[in-house]
Tab-separated table of N, CA and C in Angstrom:
chain	number	residue	atom	x	y	z
H	1	UNK	N	0.847	-1.171	0.000
H	1	UNK	CA	0.000	0.000	0.000
H	1	UNK	C	0.892	1.233	0.000
H	2	UNK	N	0.776	2.105	-1.002
H	2	UNK	CA	1.532	3.356	-0.990
H	2	UNK	C	1.088	4.241	0.173
H	3	UNK	N	2.055	4.872	0.811
H	3	UNK	CA	1.781	5.726	1.960
H	3	UNK	C	2.662	6.961	1.889
H	4	UNK	N	2.076	8.129	2.109
H	4	UNK	CA	2.835	9.379	2.159
H	4	UNK	C	2.439	10.114	3.426
H	5	UNK	N	3.419	10.669	4.113
H	5	UNK	CA	3.179	11.407	5.347
H	5	UNK	C	3.773	12.804	5.195
H	6	UNK	N	2.914	13.795	5.189
H	6	UNK	CA	3.335	15.186	5.097
H	6	UNK	C	3.217	15.823	6.477
H	7	UNK	N	4.272	16.431	6.948
H	7	UNK	CA	4.247	17.173	8.206
H	7	UNK	C	4.364	18.644	7.855
H	8	UNK	N	3.377	19.412	8.292
H	8	UNK	CA	3.318	20.836	7.945
H	8	UNK	C	3.112	21.654	9.206
H	9	UNK	N	3.524	22.928	9.187
H	9	UNK	CA	3.267	23.779	10.346
H	9	UNK	C	1.767	23.908	10.594
H	10	UNK	N	1.388	23.823	11.857
H	10	UNK	CA	-0.014	23.875	12.260
H	10	UNK	C	-0.708	25.145	11.758
H	11	UNK	N	-1.926	24.977	11.272
H	11	UNK	CA	-2.813	26.057	10.841
H	11	UNK	C	-2.257	26.899	9.698
H	12	UNK	N	-1.391	26.304	8.859
H	12	UNK	CA	-0.875	27.047	7.708
H	12	UNK	C	-1.522	26.622	6.403
H	13	UNK	N	-2.318	25.551	6.431
H	13	UNK	CA	-3.002	25.086	5.229
H	13	UNK	C	-4.510	25.138	5.432
H	14	UNK	N	-5.204	25.471	4.372
H	14	UNK	CA	-6.663	25.427	4.402
H	14	UNK	C	-7.109	23.983	4.153
H	15	UNK	N	-8.360	23.669	4.475
H	15	UNK	CA	-8.861	22.332	4.137
H	15	UNK	C	-8.736	22.033	2.639
H	16	UNK	N	-8.915	23.040	1.804
H	16	UNK	CA	-8.793	22.848	0.358
H	16	UNK	C	-7.357	22.502	-0.030
H	17	UNK	N	-6.380	23.134	0.604
H	17	UNK	CA	-4.981	22.834	0.311
H	17	UNK	C	-4.609	21.426	0.763
H	18	UNK	N	-5.128	21.009	1.909
H	18	UNK	CA	-4.889	19.637	2.371
H	18	UNK	C	-5.495	18.638	1.394
H	19	UNK	N	-6.694	18.938	0.925
H	19	UNK	CA	-7.334	18.062	-0.058
H	19	UNK	C	-6.500	17.976	-1.326
H	20	UNK	N	-5.920	19.087	-1.739
H	20	UNK	CA	-5.076	19.103	-2.935
H	20	UNK	C	-3.841	18.220	-2.726
H	21	UNK	N	-3.249	18.265	-1.554
H	21	UNK	CA	-2.096	17.413	-1.256
H	21	UNK	C	-2.492	15.943	-1.374
H	22	UNK	N	-3.623	15.582	-0.781
H	22	UNK	CA	-4.087	14.188	-0.830
H	22	UNK	C	-4.366	13.768	-2.266
H	23	UNK	N	-5.086	14.596	-3.005
H	23	UNK	CA	-5.462	14.266	-4.382
H	23	UNK	C	-4.240	14.130	-5.290
H	24	UNK	N	-3.354	15.102	-5.235
H	24	UNK	CA	-2.183	15.074	-6.126
H	24	UNK	C	-1.213	13.954	-5.757
H	25	UNK	N	-1.077	13.690	-4.469
H	25	UNK	CA	-0.203	12.589	-4.061
H	25	UNK	C	-0.759	11.259	-4.547
H	26	UNK	N	-2.060	11.086	-4.408
H	26	UNK	CA	-2.694	9.862	-4.890
H	26	UNK	C	-2.482	9.728	-6.396
H	27	UNK	N	-2.682	10.803	-7.132
H	27	UNK	CA	-2.480	10.756	-8.584
H	27	UNK	C	-1.046	10.423	-8.949
H	28	UNK	N	-0.082	10.928	-8.169
H	28	UNK	CA	1.322	10.610	-8.429
H	28	UNK	C	1.580	9.117	-8.261
H	29	UNK	N	1.062	8.535	-7.178
H	29	UNK	CA	1.228	7.093	-6.973
H	29	UNK	C	0.550	6.298	-8.090
H	30	UNK	N	-0.614	6.740	-8.533
H	30	UNK	CA	-1.295	6.055	-9.634
H	30	UNK	C	-0.450	6.150	-10.901
H	31	UNK	N	0.163	7.297	-11.134
H	31	UNK	CA	1.033	7.468	-12.309
H	31	UNK	C	2.216	6.501	-12.251
H	32	UNK	N	2.743	6.288	-11.074
H	32	UNK	CA	3.918	5.428	-10.909
H	32	UNK	C	3.538	3.946	-10.897
H	33	UNK	N	2.526	3.583	-10.089
H	33	UNK	CA	2.187	2.179	-9.874
H	33	UNK	C	1.006	1.672	-10.691
H	34	UNK	N	0.308	2.583	-11.318
H	34	UNK	CA	-0.866	2.177	-12.072
H	34	UNK	C	-2.127	2.325	-11.245
H	35	UNK	N	-3.244	2.116	-11.900
H	35	UNK	CA	-4.558	2.346	-11.304
H	35	UNK	C	-4.795	1.499	-10.048
H	36	UNK	N	-4.103	0.378	-9.941
H	36	UNK	CA	-4.293	-0.494	-8.776
H	36	UNK	C	-3.923	0.213	-7.470
H	37	UNK	N	-3.117	1.261	-7.546
H	37	UNK	CA	-2.681	1.971	-6.339
H	37	UNK	C	-3.754	2.906	-5.778
H	38	UNK	N	-4.700	3.332	-6.611
H	38	UNK	CA	-5.662	4.356	-6.184
H	38	UNK	C	-6.413	3.967	-4.912
H	39	UNK	N	-6.985	2.784	-4.879
H	39	UNK	CA	-7.811	2.379	-3.745
H	39	UNK	C	-7.009	2.041	-2.500
H	40	UNK	N	-5.695	1.955	-2.622
H	40	UNK	CA	-4.866	1.561	-1.489
H	40	UNK	C	-3.905	2.648	-1.028
H	41	UNK	N	-3.952	3.803	-1.657
H	41	UNK	CA	-3.032	4.871	-1.298
H	41	UNK	C	-3.530	5.599	-0.059
H	42	UNK	N	-2.636	5.737	0.917
H	42	UNK	CA	-2.953	6.472	2.141
H	42	UNK	C	-2.064	7.696	2.214
H	43	UNK	N	-2.676	8.856	2.445
H	43	UNK	CA	-1.944	10.111	2.580
H	43	UNK	C	-2.324	10.723	3.921
H	44	UNK	N	-1.326	11.024	4.718
H	44	UNK	CA	-1.540	11.607	6.031
H	44	UNK	C	-0.915	12.994	6.061
H	45	UNK	N	-1.717	14.006	6.382
H	45	UNK	CA	-1.227	15.375	6.531
H	45	UNK	C	-1.264	15.681	8.025
H	46	UNK	N	-0.089	15.759	8.625
H	46	UNK	CA	0.025	16.016	10.059
H	46	UNK	C	0.431	17.467	10.294
H	47	UNK	N	-0.253	18.107	11.215
H	47	UNK	CA	0.091	19.477	11.569
H	47	UNK	C	0.965	19.472	12.819
H	48	UNK	N	2.098	20.153	12.725
H	48	UNK	CA	3.043	20.239	13.828
H	48	UNK	C	2.890	21.610	14.485
H	49	UNK	N	2.759	21.612	15.806
H	49	UNK	CA	2.608	22.864	16.540
H	49	UNK	C	3.811	23.775	16.320
H	50	UNK	N	3.568	25.077	16.339
H	50	UNK	CA	4.650	26.046	16.184
H	50	UNK	C	5.710	25.795	17.252
H	51	UNK	N	6.943	25.757	16.834
H	51	UNK	CA	8.031	25.449	17.748
H	51	UNK	C	8.309	23.965	17.845
H	52	UNK	N	7.555	23.163	17.132
H	52	UNK	CA	7.743	21.716	17.146
H	52	UNK	C	8.693	21.226	16.069
H	53	UNK	N	9.384	22.133	15.430
H	53	UNK	CA	10.338	21.810	14.377
H	53	UNK	C	11.738	22.153	14.855
H	54	UNK	N	12.713	21.473	14.328
H	54	UNK	CA	14.087	21.825	14.642
H	54	UNK	C	15.017	21.417	13.531
H	55	UNK	N	16.120	22.145	13.438
H	55	UNK	CA	17.162	21.812	12.472
H	55	UNK	C	18.501	22.256	13.061
H	56	UNK	N	19.509	21.463	12.869
H	56	UNK	CA	20.857	21.762	13.357
H	56	UNK	C	20.884	22.045	14.852
H	57	UNK	N	20.037	21.372	15.594
H	57	UNK	CA	20.028	21.521	17.038
H	57	UNK	C	19.237	22.703	17.563
H	58	UNK	N	18.588	23.442	16.657
H	58	UNK	CA	17.808	24.603	17.087
H	58	UNK	C	16.346	24.454	16.726
H	59	UNK	N	15.490	25.081	17.515
H	59	UNK	CA	14.050	25.050	17.276
H	59	UNK	C	13.679	26.120	16.255
H	60	UNK	N	12.834	25.744	15.297
H	60	UNK	CA	12.339	26.689	14.298
H	60	UNK	C	10.916	27.099	14.652
H	61	UNK	N	10.593	28.340	14.387
H	61	UNK	CA	9.228	28.832	14.561
H	61	UNK	C	8.777	29.462	13.259
H	62	UNK	N	7.466	29.682	13.143
H	62	UNK	CA	6.954	30.349	11.939
H	62	UNK	C	7.570	31.725	11.786
H	63	UNK	N	7.769	32.437	12.886
H	63	UNK	CA	8.368	33.770	12.822
H	63	UNK	C	9.770	33.707	12.219
H	64	UNK	N	10.539	32.691	12.599
H	64	UNK	CA	11.890	32.546	12.066
H	64	UNK	C	11.874	32.197	10.584
H	65	UNK	N	10.819	31.526	10.162
H	65	UNK	CA	10.705	31.134	8.757
H	65	UNK	C	10.075	32.234	7.907
H	66	UNK	N	9.749	33.365	8.533
H	66	UNK	CA	9.165	34.476	7.800
H	66	UNK	C	7.673	34.342	7.587
H	67	UNK	N	7.032	33.451	8.343
H	67	UNK	CA	5.589	33.250	8.239
H	67	UNK	C	4.898	33.970	9.380
H	68	UNK	N	3.750	34.562	9.122
H	68	UNK	CA	3.004	35.146	10.233
H	68	UNK	C	2.481	34.045	11.145
H	69	UNK	N	2.473	34.327	12.437
H	69	UNK	CA	1.921	33.352	13.377
H	69	UNK	C	0.430	33.222	13.128
H	70	UNK	N	-0.104	32.003	13.214
H	70	UNK	CA	-1.532	31.810	12.969
H	70	UNK	C	-2.369	32.525	14.035
H	71	UNK	N	-3.472	33.092	13.615
H	71	UNK	CA	-4.361	33.763	14.556
H	71	UNK	C	-5.120	32.721	15.345
H	72	UNK	N	-5.309	32.960	16.640
H	72	UNK	CA	-6.070	32.054	17.478
H	72	UNK	C	-7.548	32.338	17.259
H	73	UNK	N	-8.231	31.380	16.648
H	73	UNK	CA	-9.652	31.572	16.350
H	73	UNK	C	-10.541	31.052	17.463
H	74	UNK	N	-9.928	30.453	18.477
H	74	UNK	CA	-10.713	29.899	19.568
H	74	UNK	C	-11.382	28.580	19.244
H	75	UNK	N	-11.039	27.999	18.091
H	75	UNK	CA	-11.616	26.714	17.658
H	75	UNK	C	-10.771	25.578	18.188
H	76	UNK	N	-10.809	25.345	19.458
H	76	UNK	CA	-9.968	24.279	20.023
H	76	UNK	C	-10.727	22.981	20.096
């Protein structure tokens, strides 16, 4: 079963963008493995909390990456 796991900064993608990732990834696997892959392809889009990333021993934040911090909508 083809499987893809995307880890993205929390609250930086819309539901439509997540759907696009799932759809295009599935199509890529179908292009590579053939139509038999469509029904068995699993795509996971995981959101990582701000500050949950690191590189070279340091923690990365959206601010450091030049991204605005997500607004708290109170939708917890």
